[in-house]
């Protein structure tokens, strides 16, 4: 390999690094952000954890009340239903809050409403790096 090929490669690496830093995020393959699947997994884990925690607490309270009052299995059944209702309510509230945040982000231009428009600088007014303050 000659020096001309090395300088072209180094120039390309420098341009890629500059482009990545100017967008403020790192992307994976394709136009989307590579962190989107991670956000989806986190969302699903949070909803599942909310449901499971509420069920465990409901069953635990029901078991404790049944042991204390000797009403087995009615306390556990009633508190299982309360726990299920609370878990579904918490998961719904979290999903609604998350969807509102996504909608607000799309309204401001930050969300996954499609590939960015413009010259690749991330600015929508077409000024590119000329209007940038560092």
Short mmCIF file of C-alpha atoms in Angstrom, two decimals:
data_model
loop_
_atom_site.label_atom_id
_atom_site.label_comp_id
_atom_site.label_asym_id
_atom_site.label_seq_id
_atom_site.Cartn_x
_atom_site.Cartn_y
_atom_site.Cartn_z
CA UNK A 1 0.00 0.00 0.00
CA UNK A 2 1.38 3.42 -0.83
CA UNK A 3 1.15 6.68 1.11
CA UNK A 4 -1.60 8.04 -1.11
CA UNK A 5 -3.94 5.20 -0.12
CA UNK A 6 -3.12 5.71 3.58
CA UNK A 7 -3.82 9.44 3.43
CA UNK A 8 -7.16 8.82 1.69
CA UNK A 9 -8.11 6.29 4.35
CA UNK A 10 -7.13 8.65 7.16
CA UNK A 11 -9.09 11.47 5.53
CA UNK A 12 -12.14 9.21 5.27
CA UNK A 13 -11.82 8.19 8.94
CA UNK A 14 -11.56 11.86 9.96
CA UNK A 15 -14.66 12.74 7.94
CA UNK A 16 -16.60 9.84 9.45
CA UNK A 17 -15.60 10.84 12.97
CA UNK A 18 -16.65 14.43 12.30
CA UNK A 19 -20.00 13.33 10.86
CA UNK A 20 -20.71 11.08 13.83
CA UNK A 21 -19.86 13.77 16.36
CA UNK A 22 -21.92 16.41 14.56
CA UNK A 23 -25.09 14.32 14.70
CA UNK A 24 -24.73 13.78 18.44
CA UNK A 25 -25.48 10.08 18.24
CA UNK A 26 -24.00 6.90 16.86
CA UNK A 27 -26.02 4.93 14.41
CA UNK A 28 -25.94 1.29 13.50
CA UNK A 29 -26.81 -0.24 10.18
CA UNK A 30 -29.44 1.68 8.29
CA UNK A 31 -30.90 5.12 8.85
CA UNK A 32 -32.37 4.44 12.30
CA UNK A 33 -30.71 4.76 15.66
CA UNK A 34 -29.13 1.50 16.79
CA UNK A 35 -30.40 2.04 20.36
CA UNK A 36 -34.08 1.68 19.41
CA UNK A 37 -34.20 -2.12 20.02
CA UNK A 38 -32.61 -1.60 23.43
CA UNK A 39 -35.30 0.91 24.32
CA UNK A 40 -37.97 -1.60 23.30
CA UNK A 41 -36.45 -4.32 25.45
CA UNK A 42 -36.27 -1.93 28.39
CA UNK A 43 -39.90 -0.96 27.91
CA UNK A 44 -41.02 -4.61 27.84
CA UNK A 45 -38.90 -5.44 30.89
CA UNK A 46 -40.38 -2.53 32.84
CA UNK A 47 -43.97 -3.51 32.00
CA UNK A 48 -43.30 -7.16 32.88
CA UNK A 49 -41.62 -6.20 36.14
CA UNK A 50 -44.53 -3.94 37.10
CA UNK A 51 -47.01 -6.75 36.50
CA UNK A 52 -44.96 -9.38 38.30
CA UNK A 53 -44.21 -7.18 41.31
CA UNK A 54 -47.86 -6.28 41.80
CA UNK A 55 -48.88 -9.94 41.59
CA UNK A 56 -46.21 -11.02 44.08
CA UNK A 57 -47.18 -8.29 46.54
CA UNK A 58 -50.88 -9.17 46.18
CA UNK A 59 -50.24 -12.88 46.69
CA UNK A 60 -47.95 -12.17 49.64
CA UNK A 61 -50.52 -9.96 51.37
CA UNK A 62 -53.26 -12.49 50.68
CA UNK A 63 -51.17 -15.34 52.08
CA UNK A 64 -50.32 -13.29 55.19
CA UNK A 65 -53.96 -12.37 55.80
CA UNK A 66 -55.06 -15.98 55.26
CA UNK A 67 -52.52 -17.20 57.83
CA UNK A 68 -53.46 -14.47 60.29
CA UNK A 69 -57.25 -14.79 60.00
CA UNK A 70 -57.47 -18.44 58.91
CA UNK A 71 -59.52 -17.64 55.82
CA UNK A 72 -57.50 -19.65 53.27
CA UNK A 73 -57.69 -19.42 50.22
CA UNK A 74 -60.08 -16.46 49.99
CA UNK A 75 -57.66 -13.73 51.08
CA UNK A 76 -55.07 -14.93 48.60
CA UNK A 77 -57.62 -14.97 45.77
CA UNK A 78 -58.94 -11.51 46.58
CA UNK A 79 -55.48 -9.96 46.92
CA UNK A 80 -54.32 -11.77 43.77
CA UNK A 81 -57.09 -9.96 41.90
CA UNK A 82 -56.15 -6.66 43.55
CA UNK A 83 -52.52 -7.24 42.62
CA UNK A 84 -53.45 -8.07 39.02
CA UNK A 85 -55.57 -4.93 38.76
CA UNK A 86 -52.80 -2.79 40.26
CA UNK A 87 -50.19 -4.32 37.92
CA UNK A 88 -52.31 -3.72 34.84
CA UNK A 89 -53.03 -0.16 35.97
CA UNK A 90 -49.33 0.55 36.54
CA UNK A 91 -48.32 -0.96 33.19
CA UNK A 92 -51.03 1.03 31.39
CA UNK A 93 -49.97 4.28 33.09
CA UNK A 94 -46.32 3.65 32.19
CA UNK A 95 -47.18 2.84 28.57
CA UNK A 96 -49.40 5.93 28.28
CA UNK A 97 -46.68 8.16 29.77
CA UNK A 98 -44.08 6.69 27.42
CA UNK A 99 -46.29 7.16 24.36
CA UNK A 100 -46.93 10.79 25.35
CA UNK A 101 -43.16 11.37 25.61
CA UNK A 102 -42.66 9.81 22.17
CA UNK A 103 -45.44 11.95 20.68
CA UNK A 104 -43.92 15.10 22.22
CA UNK A 105 -40.50 14.14 20.86
CA UNK A 106 -41.91 13.64 17.36
CA UNK A 107 -43.69 16.98 17.56
CA UNK A 108 -40.36 18.63 18.41
CA UNK A 109 -38.54 16.72 15.69
CA UNK A 110 -36.56 14.46 18.04
CA UNK A 111 -38.51 11.25 17.58
CA UNK A 112 -38.42 8.35 15.14
CA UNK A 113 -40.66 10.10 12.61
CA UNK A 114 -38.41 9.08 9.73
CA UNK A 115 -34.94 9.74 8.40
CA UNK A 116 -33.57 13.23 8.99
CA UNK A 117 -34.02 15.75 6.20
CA UNK A 118 -31.42 18.23 5.05
CA UNK A 119 -27.71 18.14 4.42
CA UNK A 120 -26.76 15.62 7.12
CA UNK A 121 -25.79 18.28 9.65
CA UNK A 122 -28.89 17.62 11.72
CA UNK A 123 -30.13 21.18 11.18
CA UNK A 124 -33.46 21.64 9.45
CA UNK A 125 -32.86 25.22 8.29
CA UNK A 126 -30.21 24.28 5.71
CA UNK A 127 -27.40 26.32 7.27
CA UNK A 128 -25.26 23.24 7.90
CA UNK A 129 -22.26 23.88 10.10
CA UNK A 130 -22.21 27.60 9.26
CA UNK A 131 -24.64 28.46 12.06
CA UNK A 132 -23.04 26.13 14.60
CA UNK A 133 -21.64 27.47 17.87
CA UNK A 134 -19.03 25.38 19.65
#
